[in-house]
Amino acid sequence: MQTHPSGPEAASYALRPVGRVESPLTDPALAPKQGDEGAPEAWLVFDETYAPALRGLGPGADLLVLTWLDRAQRDVLVVHPRGDRSRPETGVFGTRSPHRPNPIGLHRVRVREVAGLRVRVADLEAVDGTPVLDLKPVLDGER
């Protein structure tokens, strides 16, 4: 059986952003913790290289947006959920904390508009400039 190393000996992976977030949110400390907690509409702006990948997206589609939380701390392993010190510390893998070894954001959004390389979405709590890694459709029973 082949095993995969972890820790410092682990393989290295390179991710390439496909776009970025344009949002009125600029300060992570002031941004909603989740998109359905008052996040404003925002734009996903894609590099021209990925124009064919946007084919078929339209208003009303529910998507999962994967982002790289580039302002997160990568050495955090335990947190007080939602920053609430009255709650017991919990391992980051049991929370939605942005601070984690690989700060990949997962955001469920609804497409409002597609305009060329720009996709306007609702319920995105990511701050302005956040790199977008990928989009995936939400599969609510449809496969």
XYZ file of N, CA and C in Angstrom:
429
model
N 0.840 -1.181 0.000
C 0.000 0.000 0.000
C 0.887 1.246 0.000
N 0.557 2.176 -0.887
C 1.322 3.409 -0.967
C 0.750 4.425 0.011
N 1.621 5.108 0.709
C 1.163 6.155 1.623
C 1.620 7.497 1.099
N 0.936 8.533 1.529
C 1.283 9.888 1.144
C 1.810 10.615 2.363
N 2.954 11.250 2.228
C 3.523 11.941 3.384
C 2.687 13.152 3.770
N 2.761 13.498 5.038
C 2.118 14.721 5.504
C 3.164 15.543 6.231
N 2.803 16.720 6.635
C 3.750 17.594 7.318
C 4.727 18.197 6.339
N 5.938 18.533 6.806
C 6.910 19.226 5.967
C 7.332 18.433 4.714
N 7.185 17.107 4.763
C 7.595 16.287 3.620
C 6.512 16.178 2.552
N 5.354 16.740 2.803
C 4.211 16.607 1.887
C 4.512 17.229 0.533
N 3.848 16.713 -0.479
C 3.972 17.262 -1.820
C 3.473 18.700 -1.833
N 3.973 19.464 -2.765
C 3.554 20.847 -2.916
C 2.630 20.951 -4.124
N 1.588 21.756 -4.011
C 0.632 21.930 -5.079
C 0.544 23.407 -5.429
N 0.332 23.682 -6.683
C 0.184 25.072 -7.130
C -1.237 25.290 -7.625
N -1.872 26.316 -7.114
C -3.203 26.699 -7.558
C -3.072 27.987 -8.360
N -3.828 28.092 -9.441
C -3.822 29.293 -10.243
C -5.209 29.936 -10.210
N -5.313 31.151 -9.682
C -6.616 31.807 -9.679
C -7.153 31.965 -11.102
N -8.467 31.855 -11.229
C -9.123 32.051 -12.518
C -9.747 33.436 -12.588
N -9.808 34.114 -11.456
C -10.388 35.448 -11.403
C -10.235 36.032 -10.025
N -11.029 37.083 -9.778
C -10.963 37.758 -8.478
C -12.329 38.315 -8.137
N -12.500 38.617 -6.873
C -13.750 39.193 -6.372
C -13.662 40.715 -6.441
N -14.721 41.345 -6.925
C -14.901 42.803 -6.802
C -16.084 43.003 -5.876
N -15.833 43.591 -4.720
C -16.868 43.723 -3.695
C -16.718 45.036 -2.956
N -17.825 45.572 -2.452
C -17.707 46.738 -1.578
C -17.095 46.380 -0.221
N -17.014 45.099 0.098
C -16.387 44.670 1.356
C -14.867 44.767 1.200
N -14.221 45.530 2.075
C -12.772 45.686 1.983
C -12.036 45.267 3.249
N -12.732 45.196 4.357
C -12.106 44.852 5.632
C -12.654 43.513 6.117
N -11.813 42.464 6.168
C -12.312 41.160 6.617
C -12.975 41.205 7.998
N -12.505 42.072 8.873
C -13.077 42.152 10.221
C -14.513 42.675 10.205
N -14.884 43.426 9.175
C -16.221 43.996 9.090
C -17.139 43.214 8.162
N -16.603 42.214 7.477
C -17.401 41.418 6.542
C -18.284 40.434 7.305
N -19.460 40.104 6.751
C -20.292 39.072 7.390
C -19.520 37.751 7.466
N -19.845 36.939 8.458
C -19.173 35.645 8.602
C -19.629 34.653 7.537
N -20.900 34.773 7.114
C -21.465 33.912 6.066
C -22.217 34.794 5.079
N -22.347 34.318 3.858
C -22.983 35.104 2.816
C -24.422 35.457 3.086
N -25.144 34.590 3.793
C -26.565 34.851 4.053
C -26.780 35.726 5.287
N -25.707 36.345 5.769
C -25.790 37.226 6.931
C -25.593 38.684 6.523
N -26.151 39.050 5.369
C -26.102 40.447 4.948
C -24.991 40.788 3.976
N -24.418 39.804 3.298
C -23.372 40.105 2.324
C -23.971 40.853 1.127
N -23.260 41.855 0.620
C -23.763 42.596 -0.536
C -23.545 41.800 -1.825
N -24.174 42.242 -2.889
C -23.867 41.648 -4.187
C -22.432 42.002 -4.536
N -21.810 41.125 -5.286
C -20.415 41.312 -5.677
C -20.236 40.775 -7.085
N -19.106 41.067 -7.666
C -18.775 40.572 -9.003
C -17.622 39.585 -8.914
N -17.721 38.526 -9.683
C -16.595 37.630 -9.934
C -16.068 38.052 -11.300
N -14.807 38.420 -11.358
C -14.214 38.918 -12.597
C -13.155 37.918 -13.036
N -13.332 37.366 -14.240
C -12.488 36.278 -14.726
C -11.475 36.747 -15.750
N -10.342 36.064 -15.769
C -9.326 36.281 -16.785
C -9.890 35.820 -18.131
N -9.539 36.507 -19.178
C -10.041 36.198 -20.524
C -9.790 34.750 -20.929
N -8.730 34.166 -20.429
C -8.411 32.767 -20.724
C -9.575 31.842 -20.388
N -10.355 32.202 -19.381
C -11.406 31.321 -18.879
C -12.796 31.654 -19.422
N -12.878 32.515 -20.413
C -14.176 32.874 -21.003
C -14.978 31.639 -21.426
N -14.380 30.628 -22.099
C -15.172 29.456 -22.483
C -15.749 28.697 -21.283
N -15.094 28.767 -20.136
C -15.559 28.054 -18.947
C -16.823 28.673 -18.364
N -17.134 29.898 -18.739
C -18.326 30.578 -18.230
C -19.565 30.248 -19.054
N -19.382 29.581 -20.169
C -20.502 29.241 -21.043
C -21.546 28.432 -20.273
N -22.792 28.823 -20.403
C -23.883 28.111 -19.748
C -24.290 28.694 -18.411
N -23.502 29.609 -17.850
C -23.894 30.256 -16.591
C -24.939 31.316 -16.885
N -25.944 31.400 -16.037
C -26.964 32.412 -16.230
C -27.628 32.788 -14.932
N -28.412 33.861 -14.953
C -29.113 34.314 -13.750
C -29.956 33.200 -13.145
N -29.936 33.159 -11.821
C -30.705 32.166 -11.087
C -29.914 30.924 -10.715
N -28.763 30.705 -11.346
C -27.952 29.524 -11.033
C -27.358 29.653 -9.635
N -27.379 28.560 -8.889
C -26.706 28.501 -7.597
C -25.345 27.854 -7.809
N -24.308 28.524 -7.304
C -22.942 28.064 -7.495
C -22.213 27.961 -6.166
N -21.219 27.095 -6.144
C -20.224 27.079 -5.076
C -18.991 27.761 -5.641
N -18.552 28.811 -4.978
C -17.357 29.540 -5.387
C -16.247 29.148 -4.428
N -15.139 28.695 -4.979
C -13.968 28.390 -4.165
C -12.987 29.535 -4.319
N -12.564 30.081 -3.181
C -11.630 31.203 -3.189
C -10.391 30.845 -2.377
N -9.353 31.634 -2.574
C -8.153 31.542 -1.744
C -8.217 32.727 -0.796
N -8.370 32.459 0.488
C -8.506 33.510 1.488
C -7.111 34.047 1.798
N -6.650 34.908 0.921
C -5.251 35.347 0.896
C -4.832 36.178 2.100
N -5.771 36.634 2.900
C -5.414 37.410 4.094
C -5.504 36.582 5.374
N -5.792 35.297 5.235
C -5.951 34.418 6.394
C -4.595 34.024 6.978
N -4.623 33.652 8.253
C -3.435 33.115 8.917
C -3.407 31.606 8.673
N -2.255 31.080 8.244
C -2.160 29.665 7.896
C -1.628 28.802 9.028
N -1.285 29.387 10.150
C -0.735 28.601 11.265
C -1.752 28.368 12.377
N -2.995 28.723 12.149
C -4.042 28.576 13.160
C -4.665 27.186 13.060
N -4.726 26.469 14.183
C -5.308 25.125 14.207
C -6.546 25.028 15.093
N -6.687 25.944 16.067
C -7.875 25.969 16.923
C -8.377 27.406 17.025
N -9.693 27.549 17.115
C -10.318 28.872 17.204
C -11.517 28.809 18.136
N -11.951 29.964 18.581
C -13.247 30.083 19.230
C -14.237 30.288 18.079
N -15.208 29.385 17.872
C -16.129 29.538 16.738
C -16.735 30.935 16.658
N -16.708 31.482 15.454
C -17.236 32.807 15.138
C -16.543 33.911 15.938
N -15.342 33.621 16.484
C -14.601 34.610 17.247
C -15.191 34.890 18.616
N -16.117 34.064 19.047
C -16.820 34.245 20.314
C -16.054 33.531 21.427
N -15.357 34.300 22.252
C -14.502 33.729 23.303
C -15.288 32.999 24.387
N -16.614 33.168 24.412
C -17.415 32.424 25.390
C -17.640 30.979 24.924
N -17.344 30.711 23.667
C -17.489 29.350 23.135
C -16.146 28.623 23.261
N -16.167 27.330 23.520
C -14.900 26.598 23.687
C -14.103 26.545 22.390
N -12.788 26.470 22.541
C -11.923 26.330 21.367
C -12.262 25.040 20.623
N -12.224 25.143 19.308
C -12.556 24.026 18.422
C -11.502 23.963 17.331
N -11.163 22.769 16.891
C -10.237 22.625 15.772
C -10.814 23.252 14.518
N -9.958 23.910 13.719
C -10.456 24.641 12.553
C -11.181 23.742 11.558
N -10.867 22.447 11.517
C -11.547 21.571 10.571
C -13.013 21.359 10.948
N -13.398 21.725 12.157
C -14.785 21.640 12.583
C -15.486 22.993 12.540
N -14.877 23.980 11.881
C -15.440 25.331 11.804
C -15.351 25.853 10.371
N -15.930 27.016 10.152
C -15.820 27.707 8.869
C -14.803 28.846 8.961
N -13.929 28.815 9.936
C -12.934 29.874 10.106
C -12.101 30.036 8.835
N -11.809 31.283 8.447
C -10.927 31.496 7.300
C -9.470 31.151 7.629
N -9.136 31.173 8.904
C -7.759 30.911 9.333
C -7.575 29.411 9.487
N -6.725 28.825 8.625
C -6.543 27.371 8.579
C -5.324 27.069 7.726
N -4.811 25.840 7.777
C -3.590 25.519 7.027
C -3.680 25.828 5.530
N -4.789 25.516 4.905
C -5.017 25.843 3.494
C -6.307 26.654 3.430
N -6.194 27.986 3.404
C -7.374 28.838 3.537
C -8.214 28.920 2.258
N -8.899 27.824 1.978
C -9.789 27.773 0.824
C -11.177 28.165 1.303
N -11.738 29.180 0.667
C -13.089 29.620 0.995
C -14.109 28.876 0.156
N -15.237 28.555 0.747
C -16.338 27.882 0.062
C -17.579 28.738 0.278
N -18.149 29.237 -0.829
C -19.241 30.201 -0.749
C -20.376 29.755 -1.667
N -21.572 29.645 -1.110
C -22.735 29.353 -1.949
C -23.353 30.691 -2.353
N -23.457 30.909 -3.654
C -23.970 32.173 -4.175
C -25.042 31.907 -5.228
N -25.781 32.958 -5.566
C -26.761 32.882 -6.654
C -26.353 33.897 -7.715
N -26.317 33.455 -8.961
C -25.963 34.330 -10.077
C -27.113 35.300 -10.329
N -26.779 36.576 -10.407
C -27.747 37.625 -10.723
C -27.623 38.078 -12.183
N -26.381 38.067 -12.698
C -26.139 38.587 -14.039
C -24.809 38.046 -14.545
N -24.748 37.802 -15.843
C -23.483 37.451 -16.492
C -23.259 38.480 -17.593
N -22.121 39.169 -17.525
C -21.788 40.213 -18.494
C -20.359 39.991 -18.968
N -20.200 39.202 -20.023
C -18.866 38.910 -20.523
C -18.071 38.100 -19.517
N -16.982 38.678 -19.051
C -16.105 38.001 -18.094
C -16.465 38.315 -16.641
N -17.607 38.948 -16.454
C -18.040 39.357 -15.115
C -19.336 38.649 -14.757
N -19.377 38.112 -13.540
C -20.566 37.423 -13.046
C -20.962 38.092 -11.738
N -22.154 38.712 -11.727
C -22.656 39.355 -10.504
C -23.387 38.308 -9.683
N -23.028 38.225 -8.394
C -23.603 37.207 -7.517
C -24.128 37.830 -6.232
N -25.076 37.131 -5.619
C -25.614 37.518 -4.313
C -25.008 36.614 -3.249
N -24.921 37.136 -2.042
C -24.527 36.371 -0.853
C -23.054 35.968 -0.814
N -22.175 36.808 -1.326
C -20.740 36.508 -1.272
C -20.088 37.382 -0.205
N -19.568 36.744 0.846
C -18.944 37.473 1.950
C -17.449 37.690 1.767
N -16.884 37.264 0.647
C -15.449 37.455 0.389
C -15.152 38.935 0.136
N -13.990 39.378 0.575
C -13.623 40.786 0.434
C -13.025 41.070 -0.939
N -13.027 42.338 -1.282
C -12.519 42.814 -2.562
C -11.089 42.320 -2.813
N -10.872 41.801 -4.008
C -9.546 41.338 -4.388
C -9.262 39.877 -4.092
N -10.162 39.199 -3.397
C -9.951 37.789 -3.065
C -9.825 36.972 -4.354
N -8.778 36.145 -4.481
C -8.634 35.309 -5.670
C -9.720 34.232 -5.746
N -10.274 34.050 -6.941
C -11.257 32.999 -7.200
C -10.508 31.817 -7.804
N -10.691 30.624 -7.215
C -10.025 29.416 -7.687
C -10.874 28.621 -8.665
N -12.189 28.545 -8.400
C -13.047 27.679 -9.213
C -14.500 27.977 -8.905
N -15.378 27.528 -9.791
C -16.824 27.563 -9.602
C -17.347 26.167 -9.842
N -18.357 25.797 -9.104
C -19.031 24.499 -9.326
C -20.519 24.714 -9.118
N -21.350 24.077 -9.938
C -22.793 24.208 -9.732
C -23.227 23.458 -8.478
N -24.262 23.974 -7.824
C -24.869 23.283 -6.694
C -25.744 22.181 -7.273
N -25.601 20.979 -6.773
C -26.371 19.836 -7.249
C -27.457 19.493 -6.239
N -28.558 20.190 -6.295
C -29.668 19.905 -5.387
C -30.528 18.782 -5.968
N -30.033 17.562 -5.893
C -30.762 16.402 -6.380
C -30.618 16.148 -7.865
N -30.083 17.102 -8.620
C -29.913 16.938 -10.067
C -28.492 16.482 -10.346
N -28.341 15.396 -11.076
C -26.971 14.914 -11.361
C -26.765 14.668 -12.812
